Structures are given as C-alpha cells and as structure tokens.
PDB file of C-alpha atoms and ligand atoms in Angstrom:
ATOM      1  CA  MET A   1      15.460   8.260 -45.537  1.00  0.00           C
ATOM      2  CA  THR A   2      14.433   6.341 -48.601  1.00  0.00           C
ATOM      3  CA  ILE A   3      12.135   3.331 -48.496  1.00  0.00           C
ATOM      4  CA  TYR A   4      12.317   0.640 -51.153  1.00  0.00           C
ATOM      5  CA  ALA A   5       9.787  -2.185 -51.384  1.00  0.00           C
ATOM      6  CA  ILE A   6      11.180  -5.416 -52.811  1.00  0.00           C
ATOM      7  CA  GLY A   7       9.200  -8.283 -54.343  1.00  0.00           C
ATOM      8  CA  ASP A   8       9.326 -12.033 -53.679  1.00  0.00           C
ATOM      9  CA  ILE A   9      12.932 -13.210 -53.359  1.00  0.00           C
ATOM     10  CA  GLN A  10      12.377 -16.938 -52.744  1.00  0.00           C
ATOM     11  CA  GLY A  11      15.984 -17.706 -51.946  1.00  0.00           C
ATOM     12  CA  CYS A  12      17.494 -15.749 -54.860  1.00  0.00           C
ATOM     13  CA  PHE A  13      20.208 -14.161 -52.739  1.00  0.00           C
ATOM     14  CA  VAL A  14      22.565 -13.326 -55.606  1.00  0.00           C
ATOM     15  CA  GLU A  15      19.822 -11.351 -57.336  1.00  0.00           C
ATOM     16  CA  LEU A  16      19.007  -9.573 -54.059  1.00  0.00           C
ATOM     17  CA  GLU A  17      22.636  -8.483 -53.761  1.00  0.00           C
ATOM     18  CA  LYS A  18      22.599  -7.259 -57.361  1.00  0.00           C
ATOM     19  CA  LEU A  19      19.384  -5.334 -56.767  1.00  0.00           C
ATOM     20  CA  LEU A  20      20.828  -3.630 -53.681  1.00  0.00           C
ATOM     21  CA  LEU A  21      23.787  -2.495 -55.762  1.00  0.00           C
ATOM     22  CA  GLU A  22      21.408  -1.238 -58.426  1.00  0.00           C
ATOM     23  CA  ILE A  23      19.551   0.949 -55.917  1.00  0.00           C
ATOM     24  CA  ALA A  24      22.803   1.888 -54.122  1.00  0.00           C
ATOM     25  CA  PHE A  25      21.291   0.685 -50.856  1.00  0.00           C
ATOM     26  CA  ASP A  26      22.691   2.489 -47.825  1.00  0.00           C
ATOM     27  CA  GLN A  27      21.915   0.687 -44.590  1.00  0.00           C
ATOM     28  CA  GLN A  28      22.421   3.871 -42.581  1.00  0.00           C
ATOM     29  CA  LYS A  29      19.831   5.833 -44.527  1.00  0.00           C
ATOM     30  CA  ASP A  30      17.505   3.456 -46.347  1.00  0.00           C
ATOM     31  CA  THR A  31      14.786   1.063 -45.242  1.00  0.00           C
ATOM     32  CA  LEU A  32      13.735  -2.069 -47.113  1.00  0.00           C
ATOM     33  CA  TRP A  33      10.243  -3.492 -47.188  1.00  0.00           C
ATOM     34  CA  PHE A  34       9.695  -7.043 -48.419  1.00  0.00           C
ATOM     35  CA  THR A  35       6.474  -8.522 -49.793  1.00  0.00           C
ATOM     36  CA  GLY A  36       7.208 -11.926 -48.211  1.00  0.00           C
ATOM     37  CA  ASP A  37       8.182 -15.313 -49.596  1.00  0.00           C
ATOM     38  CA  LEU A  38      11.799 -14.658 -48.716  1.00  0.00           C
ATOM     39  CA  VAL A  39      12.443 -18.394 -48.946  1.00  0.00           C
ATOM     40  CA  ASN A  40      11.940 -21.585 -50.922  1.00  0.00           C
ATOM     41  CA  ARG A  41      12.325 -22.859 -54.495  1.00  0.00           C
ATOM     42  CA  GLY A  42      15.443 -20.720 -54.999  1.00  0.00           C
ATOM     43  CA  PRO A  43      18.956 -21.837 -54.009  1.00  0.00           C
ATOM     44  CA  ARG A  44      19.987 -19.634 -51.065  1.00  0.00           C
ATOM     45  CA  SER A  45      17.082 -19.121 -48.697  1.00  0.00           C
ATOM     46  CA  LEU A  46      19.273 -19.328 -45.597  1.00  0.00           C
ATOM     47  CA  GLU A  47      21.409 -16.379 -46.702  1.00  0.00           C
ATOM     48  CA  VAL A  48      18.309 -14.339 -47.529  1.00  0.00           C
ATOM     49  CA  LEU A  49      16.837 -14.944 -44.069  1.00  0.00           C
ATOM     50  CA  ARG A  50      20.093 -14.082 -42.321  1.00  0.00           C
ATOM     51  CA  PHE A  51      20.551 -10.929 -44.381  1.00  0.00           C
ATOM     52  CA  VAL A  52      17.025  -9.593 -43.818  1.00  0.00           C
ATOM     53  CA  LYS A  53      17.043 -10.417 -40.098  1.00  0.00           C
ATOM     54  CA  ALA A  54      20.376  -8.599 -39.709  1.00  0.00           C
ATOM     55  CA  LEU A  55      18.853  -5.411 -41.135  1.00  0.00           C
ATOM     56  CA  GLY A  56      17.236  -4.959 -37.735  1.00  0.00           C
ATOM     57  CA  GLU A  57      15.074  -1.860 -37.624  1.00  0.00           C
ATOM     58  CA  LYS A  58      15.867  -1.055 -41.234  1.00  0.00           C
ATOM     59  CA  HIS A  59      13.425  -3.569 -42.627  1.00  0.00           C
ATOM     60  CA  ILE A  60       9.789  -4.591 -42.683  1.00  0.00           C
ATOM     61  CA  ILE A  61       8.681  -7.954 -43.967  1.00  0.00           C
ATOM     62  CA  VAL A  62       5.204  -9.447 -44.156  1.00  0.00           C
ATOM     63  CA  LEU A  63       4.891 -13.221 -44.180  1.00  0.00           C
ATOM     64  CA  GLY A  64       4.082 -15.103 -47.368  1.00  0.00           C
ATOM     65  CA  ASN A  65       2.782 -18.616 -47.899  1.00  0.00           C
ATOM     66  CA  HIS A  66       6.301 -20.006 -48.363  1.00  0.00           C
ATOM     67  CA  ASP A  67       7.492 -18.373 -45.128  1.00  0.00           C
ATOM     68  CA  LEU A  68       4.570 -19.946 -43.271  1.00  0.00           C
ATOM     69  CA  HIS A  69       5.352 -23.266 -44.951  1.00  0.00           C
ATOM     70  CA  LEU A  70       8.932 -23.054 -43.699  1.00  0.00           C
ATOM     71  CA  LEU A  71       7.631 -22.528 -40.165  1.00  0.00           C
ATOM     72  CA  ALA A  72       5.285 -25.508 -40.452  1.00  0.00           C
ATOM     73  CA  VAL A  73       8.088 -27.763 -41.740  1.00  0.00           C
ATOM     74  CA  ALA A  74      10.554 -26.526 -39.136  1.00  0.00           C
ATOM     75  CA  TYR A  75       8.094 -27.106 -36.300  1.00  0.00           C
ATOM     76  CA  GLY A  76       7.620 -30.647 -37.558  1.00  0.00           C
ATOM     77  CA  VAL A  77       3.963 -30.458 -38.499  1.00  0.00           C
ATOM     78  CA  GLN A  78       4.337 -30.535 -42.287  1.00  0.00           C
ATOM     79  CA  GLN A  79       6.508 -32.460 -44.753  1.00  0.00           C
ATOM     80  CA  GLN A  80       8.612 -30.647 -47.315  1.00  0.00           C
ATOM     81  CA  HIS A  81       6.990 -30.568 -50.742  1.00  0.00           C
ATOM     82  CA  ARG A  82       8.676 -31.647 -53.950  1.00  0.00           C
ATOM     83  CA  GLY A  83      10.834 -28.728 -55.103  1.00  0.00           C
ATOM     84  CA  ASP A  84      11.240 -27.239 -51.626  1.00  0.00           C
ATOM     85  CA  THR A  85      14.740 -25.963 -50.878  1.00  0.00           C
ATOM     86  CA  LEU A  86      14.564 -25.484 -47.129  1.00  0.00           C
ATOM     87  CA  ASP A  87      17.207 -27.985 -45.980  1.00  0.00           C
ATOM     88  CA  ALA A  88      20.006 -25.492 -45.346  1.00  0.00           C
ATOM     89  CA  ILE A  89      17.767 -23.527 -42.976  1.00  0.00           C
ATOM     90  CA  LEU A  90      16.574 -26.660 -41.191  1.00  0.00           C
ATOM     91  CA  HIS A  91      20.190 -27.652 -40.508  1.00  0.00           C
ATOM     92  CA  ALA A  92      21.576 -24.199 -39.724  1.00  0.00           C
ATOM     93  CA  GLU A  93      23.110 -23.551 -36.319  1.00  0.00           C
ATOM     94  CA  ASP A  94      21.094 -20.335 -36.028  1.00  0.00           C
ATOM     95  CA  LYS A  95      17.886 -22.062 -37.133  1.00  0.00           C
ATOM     96  CA  GLN A  96      15.974 -21.369 -33.922  1.00  0.00           C
ATOM     97  CA  GLU A  97      16.857 -17.670 -33.891  1.00  0.00           C
ATOM     98  CA  LEU A  98      15.804 -17.344 -37.516  1.00  0.00           C
ATOM     99  CA  LEU A  99      12.507 -19.141 -36.944  1.00  0.00           C
ATOM    100  CA  ASP A 100      11.709 -17.134 -33.826  1.00  0.00           C
ATOM    101  CA  TRP A 101      12.391 -13.933 -35.683  1.00  0.00           C
ATOM    102  CA  LEU A 102      10.273 -15.100 -38.635  1.00  0.00           C
ATOM    103  CA  ARG A 103       7.238 -16.093 -36.594  1.00  0.00           C
ATOM    104  CA  HIS A 104       7.191 -12.675 -34.964  1.00  0.00           C
ATOM    105  CA  ARG A 105       6.830 -10.922 -38.334  1.00  0.00           C
ATOM    106  CA  PRO A 106       3.417  -9.493 -39.313  1.00  0.00           C
ATOM    107  CA  LEU A 107       1.032 -10.584 -42.078  1.00  0.00           C
ATOM    108  CA  LEU A 108       0.056  -6.997 -42.771  1.00  0.00           C
ATOM    109  CA  TYR A 109       1.945  -3.774 -42.269  1.00  0.00           C
ATOM    110  CA  TYR A 110       0.458  -0.295 -42.480  1.00  0.00           C
ATOM    111  CA  ASP A 111       2.740   2.708 -42.515  1.00  0.00           C
ATOM    112  CA  LYS A 112       1.047   5.777 -41.113  1.00  0.00           C
ATOM    113  CA  ALA A 113       3.572   8.234 -42.544  1.00  0.00           C
ATOM    114  CA  THR A 114       3.304   7.078 -46.156  1.00  0.00           C
ATOM    115  CA  GLN A 115      -0.140   5.414 -45.896  1.00  0.00           C
ATOM    116  CA  PHE A 116       1.075   2.376 -47.797  1.00  0.00           C
ATOM    117  CA  VAL A 117      -0.275  -1.070 -46.930  1.00  0.00           C
ATOM    118  CA  LEU A 118       2.048  -4.052 -47.367  1.00  0.00           C
ATOM    119  CA  THR A 119       0.767  -7.636 -47.561  1.00  0.00           C
ATOM    120  CA  HIS A 120       1.903 -10.763 -49.390  1.00  0.00           C
ATOM    121  CA  ALA A 121      -1.157 -11.485 -51.558  1.00  0.00           C
ATOM    122  CA  GLY A 122      -3.515  -8.556 -50.974  1.00  0.00           C
ATOM    123  CA  LEU A 123      -6.639  -7.749 -48.972  1.00  0.00           C
ATOM    124  CA  ALA A 124      -9.941  -9.610 -49.086  1.00  0.00           C
ATOM    125  CA  PRO A 125     -12.312  -7.515 -51.219  1.00  0.00           C
ATOM    126  CA  SER A 126     -14.787  -7.077 -48.357  1.00  0.00           C
ATOM    127  CA  TRP A 127     -12.269  -5.867 -45.784  1.00  0.00           C
ATOM    128  CA  ARG A 128     -11.786  -2.254 -44.882  1.00  0.00           C
ATOM    129  CA  LEU A 129      -8.213  -1.528 -43.869  1.00  0.00           C
ATOM    130  CA  SER A 130      -9.034  -1.241 -40.161  1.00  0.00           C
ATOM    131  CA  GLU A 131     -10.733  -4.641 -40.226  1.00  0.00           C
ATOM    132  CA  ALA A 132      -7.876  -6.228 -42.177  1.00  0.00           C
ATOM    133  CA  ARG A 133      -5.335  -4.941 -39.654  1.00  0.00           C
ATOM    134  CA  ALA A 134      -7.292  -6.404 -36.751  1.00  0.00           C
ATOM    135  CA  LEU A 135      -7.724  -9.771 -38.496  1.00  0.00           C
ATOM    136  CA  ALA A 136      -4.042 -10.013 -39.393  1.00  0.00           C
ATOM    137  CA  GLN A 137      -3.222  -9.395 -35.736  1.00  0.00           C
ATOM    138  CA  GLU A 138      -5.401 -12.310 -34.662  1.00  0.00           C
ATOM    139  CA  VAL A 139      -3.204 -14.672 -36.683  1.00  0.00           C
ATOM    140  CA  GLU A 140       0.015 -12.922 -35.641  1.00  0.00           C
ATOM    141  CA  THR A 141      -0.920 -13.494 -31.999  1.00  0.00           C
ATOM    142  CA  MET A 142      -1.235 -17.244 -32.642  1.00  0.00           C
ATOM    143  CA  LEU A 143       2.106 -17.400 -34.465  1.00  0.00           C
ATOM    144  CA  LYS A 144       3.903 -15.535 -31.688  1.00  0.00           C
ATOM    145  CA  GLY A 145       2.389 -17.685 -28.962  1.00  0.00           C
ATOM    146  CA  ASP A 146       4.032 -20.441 -26.933  1.00  0.00           C
ATOM    147  CA  SER A 147       2.834 -23.306 -29.132  1.00  0.00           C
ATOM    148  CA  PRO A 148       2.854 -22.210 -32.759  1.00  0.00           C
ATOM    149  CA  GLU A 149       3.041 -25.854 -33.859  1.00  0.00           C
ATOM    150  CA  PHE A 150      -0.577 -26.535 -32.870  1.00  0.00           C
ATOM    151  CA  PHE A 151      -1.683 -23.609 -34.954  1.00  0.00           C
ATOM    152  CA  LEU A 152       0.616 -24.350 -37.906  1.00  0.00           C
ATOM    153  CA  ALA A 153      -0.550 -27.969 -38.046  1.00  0.00           C
ATOM    154  CA  LYS A 154      -4.106 -26.844 -38.788  1.00  0.00           C
ATOM    155  CA  MET A 155      -3.278 -23.916 -41.015  1.00  0.00           C
ATOM    156  CA  TYR A 156      -3.426 -25.788 -44.335  1.00  0.00           C
ATOM    157  CA  GLY A 157      -6.607 -26.120 -46.383  1.00  0.00           C
ATOM    158  CA  ASN A 158      -8.753 -24.273 -48.910  1.00  0.00           C
ATOM    159  CA  GLN A 159     -11.849 -24.085 -46.729  1.00  0.00           C
ATOM    160  CA  PRO A 160     -13.576 -21.975 -45.639  1.00  0.00           C
ATOM    161  CA  ASP A 161     -13.142 -20.014 -48.872  1.00  0.00           C
ATOM    162  CA  HIS A 162     -15.424 -17.068 -48.145  1.00  0.00           C
ATOM    163  CA  TRP A 163     -14.861 -14.500 -45.426  1.00  0.00           C
ATOM    164  CA  ASP A 164     -17.572 -14.323 -42.809  1.00  0.00           C
ATOM    165  CA  ASP A 165     -17.069 -12.458 -39.559  1.00  0.00           C
ATOM    166  CA  GLN A 166     -18.993 -15.215 -37.797  1.00  0.00           C
ATOM    167  CA  LEU A 167     -16.172 -17.698 -38.421  1.00  0.00           C
ATOM    168  CA  THR A 168     -14.367 -18.763 -35.258  1.00  0.00           C
ATOM    169  CA  GLY A 169     -11.181 -20.556 -34.233  1.00  0.00           C
ATOM    170  CA  ILE A 170      -8.929 -22.253 -36.725  1.00  0.00           C
ATOM    171  CA  GLU A 171     -11.414 -21.871 -39.600  1.00  0.00           C
ATOM    172  CA  ARG A 172     -11.395 -18.118 -39.069  1.00  0.00           C
ATOM    173  CA  TRP A 173      -7.604 -17.926 -38.935  1.00  0.00           C
ATOM    174  CA  ARG A 174      -7.156 -20.196 -41.959  1.00  0.00           C
ATOM    175  CA  CYS A 175      -9.495 -18.001 -43.969  1.00  0.00           C
ATOM    176  CA  ILE A 176      -7.564 -14.879 -42.935  1.00  0.00           C
ATOM    177  CA  ILE A 177      -4.248 -16.524 -43.890  1.00  0.00           C
ATOM    178  CA  ASN A 178      -5.588 -17.633 -47.263  1.00  0.00           C
ATOM    179  CA  TYR A 179      -6.770 -14.139 -48.173  1.00  0.00           C
ATOM    180  CA  LEU A 180      -3.565 -12.462 -46.994  1.00  0.00           C
ATOM    181  CA  THR A 181      -1.015 -14.946 -48.318  1.00  0.00           C
ATOM    182  CA  ARG A 182      -2.518 -17.159 -51.060  1.00  0.00           C
ATOM    183  CA  MET A 183      -5.184 -15.147 -52.884  1.00  0.00           C
ATOM    184  CA  ARG A 184      -5.076 -14.395 -56.609  1.00  0.00           C
ATOM    185  CA  PHE A 185      -8.560 -14.838 -58.053  1.00  0.00           C
ATOM    186  CA  CYS A 186     -11.952 -14.455 -56.435  1.00  0.00           C
ATOM    187  CA  TYR A 187     -15.529 -14.895 -57.578  1.00  0.00           C
ATOM    188  CA  ALA A 188     -17.648 -11.754 -57.938  1.00  0.00           C
ATOM    189  CA  ASP A 189     -18.967 -12.192 -54.391  1.00  0.00           C
ATOM    190  CA  GLY A 190     -15.446 -12.237 -52.931  1.00  0.00           C
ATOM    191  CA  ARG A 191     -15.175 -16.009 -52.508  1.00  0.00           C
ATOM    192  CA  LEU A 192     -11.618 -17.261 -52.968  1.00  0.00           C
ATOM    193  CA  ASP A 193     -10.475 -19.511 -55.771  1.00  0.00           C
ATOM    194  CA  LEU A 194      -7.180 -21.139 -54.835  1.00  0.00           C
ATOM    195  CA  SER A 195      -6.837 -23.519 -57.768  1.00  0.00           C
ATOM    196  CA  TYR A 196      -6.273 -21.409 -60.891  1.00  0.00           C
ATOM    197  CA  LYS A 197      -2.752 -19.950 -61.005  1.00  0.00           C
ATOM    198  CA  GLY A 198      -2.327 -19.038 -64.651  1.00  0.00           C
ATOM    199  CA  GLU A 199      -2.424 -15.826 -66.635  1.00  0.00           C
ATOM    200  CA  ILE A 200      -5.358 -13.453 -66.379  1.00  0.00           C
ATOM    201  CA  ALA A 201      -5.824 -13.833 -70.139  1.00  0.00           C
ATOM    202  CA  GLY A 202      -6.609 -17.549 -69.847  1.00  0.00           C
ATOM    203  CA  LYS A 203      -8.736 -17.467 -66.720  1.00  0.00           C
ATOM    204  CA  PRO A 204     -12.112 -19.155 -66.376  1.00  0.00           C
ATOM    205  CA  ASN A 205     -14.887 -16.615 -67.016  1.00  0.00           C
ATOM    206  CA  GLU A 206     -16.268 -16.574 -63.509  1.00  0.00           C
ATOM    207  CA  LEU A 207     -12.953 -15.680 -61.868  1.00  0.00           C
ATOM    208  CA  ILE A 208     -11.830 -12.094 -61.251  1.00  0.00           C
ATOM    209  CA  PRO A 209      -8.456 -10.823 -59.973  1.00  0.00           C
ATOM    210  CA  TRP A 210      -9.074  -9.980 -56.302  1.00  0.00           C
ATOM    211  CA  PHE A 211      -8.437  -6.292 -56.932  1.00  0.00           C
ATOM    212  CA  ASP A 212     -11.127  -6.141 -59.631  1.00  0.00           C
ATOM    213  CA  VAL A 213     -13.943  -7.526 -57.467  1.00  0.00           C
ATOM    214  CA  PRO A 214     -16.812  -4.990 -57.685  1.00  0.00           C
ATOM    215  CA  ASN A 215     -17.201  -2.578 -54.764  1.00  0.00           C
ATOM    216  CA  ARG A 216     -13.907  -3.595 -53.151  1.00  0.00           C
ATOM    217  CA  ALA A 217     -13.979  -2.049 -49.669  1.00  0.00           C
ATOM    218  CA  ASN A 218     -10.268  -1.185 -49.730  1.00  0.00           C
ATOM    219  CA  ALA A 219     -10.135   0.251 -53.264  1.00  0.00           C
ATOM    220  CA  ASN A 220      -8.827   3.598 -52.014  1.00  0.00           C
ATOM    221  CA  GLU A 221      -5.859   2.108 -50.157  1.00  0.00           C
ATOM    222  CA  LYS A 222      -2.339   2.077 -51.567  1.00  0.00           C
ATOM    223  CA  ILE A 223      -1.484  -1.626 -51.470  1.00  0.00           C
ATOM    224  CA  ILE A 224       1.924  -3.148 -52.146  1.00  0.00           C
ATOM    225  CA  PHE A 225       1.819  -6.901 -52.686  1.00  0.00           C
ATOM    226  CA  GLY A 226       3.724  -9.829 -54.168  1.00  0.00           C
ATOM    227  CA  HIS A 227       2.812 -13.501 -54.628  1.00  0.00           C
ATOM    228  CA  TRP A 228       1.461 -13.263 -58.169  1.00  0.00           C
ATOM    229  CA  ALA A 229       4.356 -13.650 -60.607  1.00  0.00           C
ATOM    230  CA  ALA A 230       2.062 -14.055 -63.604  1.00  0.00           C
ATOM    231  CA  LEU A 231       1.044 -10.385 -63.293  1.00  0.00           C
ATOM    232  CA  GLY A 232       4.592  -9.471 -64.294  1.00  0.00           C
ATOM    233  CA  GLY A 233       4.514  -6.519 -61.889  1.00  0.00           C
ATOM    234  CA  LYS A 234       1.547  -4.866 -63.578  1.00  0.00           C
ATOM    235  CA  THR A 235      -2.025  -4.129 -62.605  1.00  0.00           C
ATOM    236  CA  HIS A 236      -4.319  -1.675 -64.324  1.00  0.00           C
ATOM    237  CA  ALA A 237      -6.006  -0.772 -61.019  1.00  0.00           C
ATOM    238  CA  PRO A 238      -4.953   2.489 -59.320  1.00  0.00           C
ATOM    239  CA  HIS A 239      -3.019   2.470 -56.007  1.00  0.00           C
ATOM    240  CA  LEU A 240      -1.902  -1.142 -56.491  1.00  0.00           C
ATOM    241  CA  TYR A 241       1.748  -2.061 -56.640  1.00  0.00           C
ATOM    242  CA  ALA A 242       2.464  -5.642 -57.732  1.00  0.00           C
ATOM    243  CA  LEU A 243       6.112  -6.440 -57.075  1.00  0.00           C
ATOM    244  CA  ASP A 244       6.491 -10.183 -57.683  1.00  0.00           C
ATOM    245  CA  THR A 245       8.228 -10.281 -61.037  1.00  0.00           C
ATOM    246  CA  GLY A 246       9.069 -13.989 -60.923  1.00  0.00           C
ATOM    247  CA  CYS A 247      12.755 -13.950 -60.000  1.00  0.00           C
ATOM    248  CA  VAL A 248      12.708 -17.600 -58.994  1.00  0.00           C
ATOM    249  CA  TRP A 249      11.138 -18.491 -62.366  1.00  0.00           C
ATOM    250  CA  GLY A 250      14.001 -16.878 -64.291  1.00  0.00           C
ATOM    251  CA  ASN A 251      12.527 -13.419 -64.718  1.00  0.00           C
ATOM    252  CA  CYS A 252      13.379 -10.393 -62.556  1.00  0.00           C
ATOM    253  CA  LEU A 253      13.668  -9.160 -59.006  1.00  0.00           C
ATOM    254  CA  THR A 254      12.092  -5.743 -58.567  1.00  0.00           C
ATOM    255  CA  ALA A 255      12.315  -2.896 -56.070  1.00  0.00           C
ATOM    256  CA  MET A 256      10.072   0.163 -55.989  1.00  0.00           C
ATOM    257  CA  ARG A 257      11.109   3.457 -54.422  1.00  0.00           C
ATOM    258  CA  LEU A 258       8.099   4.581 -52.433  1.00  0.00           C
ATOM    259  CA  ASP A 259       8.740   8.333 -52.817  1.00  0.00           C
ATOM    260  CA  ASP A 260       8.175   8.422 -56.538  1.00  0.00           C
ATOM    261  CA  GLY A 261       7.165   4.891 -57.572  1.00  0.00           C
ATOM    262  CA  LYS A 262      10.314   4.419 -59.641  1.00  0.00           C
ATOM    263  CA  ARG A 263      11.118   0.769 -60.208  1.00  0.00           C
ATOM    264  CA  PHE A 264      14.478  -0.973 -60.365  1.00  0.00           C
ATOM    265  CA  SER A 265      14.907  -4.495 -61.692  1.00  0.00           C
ATOM    266  CA  VAL A 266      17.661  -7.035 -62.095  1.00  0.00           C
ATOM    267  CA  LYS A 267      17.500 -10.080 -64.329  1.00  0.00           C
ATOM    268  CA  CYS A 268      17.672 -13.445 -62.666  1.00  0.00           C
ATOM    269  CA  GLY A 269      20.809 -15.496 -63.348  1.00  0.00           C
TER     270      GLY A 269
HETATM  271 MN1  LIG B   1       3.486 -16.534 -52.385  1.00  0.00          MN
END
C-alpha cells in the first residue's frame, strides 16, 4: 500500500485528476491523504467533495478553514464571501450527505504506523502532539454533534489569539480552530497573527513562521500541512512537509509519497 499526501485542492478538480494520473493512483492499493481546503475559490468544488467522499476508507482528510466556511454557509449561519464558489454544493441533491460526511472529518490525524501528523495549518508551538490530538477532538465533538450550527455561528473571530489551557467554551474552541486551520505567523511567545498573509521575505520583524517559534514543543514530529501557498511547498525546518503549492492561484497541485518523500506536481490550467 502506498500513501500519497495531497495539498490544498480548493475546487481544482481537473488538476486533481491530472495529479492522480501522474502518480498512477490505484484505488485498490493506494491511500490518499488531503491537507484540507478541498473546496472554494476554484471552479469544481462539488466534484472534489464527491470524489474524495467516494474514496471511502482509502482516504484521510483534515478540515481546513474553507471546509469549515462551507459548513457555516450551508448551515445558514454565515454569508458567502466575495469570491466564494460554493453555490453548486449548496444546490446539489446530495448536499446533506456531503455536509454530514464533511463535518465528521477530523481537524488532526495522527498515523501510528508512519508517525506522520496531518493538519491543515500546523500545530500551535506550545502543543505537544498528545495535547494537540485531545484539543482537536474537542472541536470535532462539537462539529459532529446534533446542532453544529450553534457552534459554527460562533466559530469566527481572531480572538483569543494566544493558547491558554484555562480557556473555556467557544473561546477555547475558536482558539484551537485558529491554530489548526488558519495559522501562518506567530509572535515569539506563540501568539497568533492572523492578518499578515504575504511572503516570509516581506514579513514584519516581530512575526515568525509558526514552525520557527523558539522551543516549539512539537519540533520532533513529522508534520504534513497545507494552507500556506506563499511557502511554495518549502520549509527549511526538518520533519515539516508543506504541500499547498497554490493550485487555485495558478501554480501547482502537489502530492508527496510518504514512503520516500518524493513529490509529484501538476501545473494548474
Ligand atoms: Mn486554508
């Protein structure tokens, strides 16, 4: 069995099909992991959702910020943003099945056999893996519950921006979601900055990529993540595998074979 991890697709279904040809994907033998943000901004989110769901046990996906946004819009607690391309899903006859499947997906996946960690944005610098897994599960429990709309309605916001185990309720869950699905830069003390989205080269002095925060508690973990197209798939830090190569922005869609780290890419368009 071969496992491939694939970066942010964001509705680029044609490129996903090309990438699967490139890796000669065999549904009988291979498993696909996805870094999240399956949907939005690109043209064919509905087909991406249907395809990934139909993989059944041959896939793992962790939720990204755009996937959570889709859930919030679909449950009627958030408006679509300018540039959103979620309409086809919202009008699909299998909409409810797709949404139910999506809200039962994890925010963090840890594979015991390979010891890889998969999350959309990364892990808060202060979290050990065991803590991160427990915190992700707190949010997953809310999403899977009977009334996800109450939770989704209060999910949005940049505060609190610093993890503290004393946080409770929605503030605690929002902080967990922001670290797992929206994080790029932090301050040296691990506080999140959610405003600067540009290149590392042009960043304000006080900001540090989350994986470079000093004394990161999870620095020995092998972490696969997406979300950050401006990295171009590269980090200088060991054990970190950045897979968002900006397909929806006209760049590439990338897969990594877990066995040997070999990467496969297809150009967008
Ligand atoms: Mn994202």
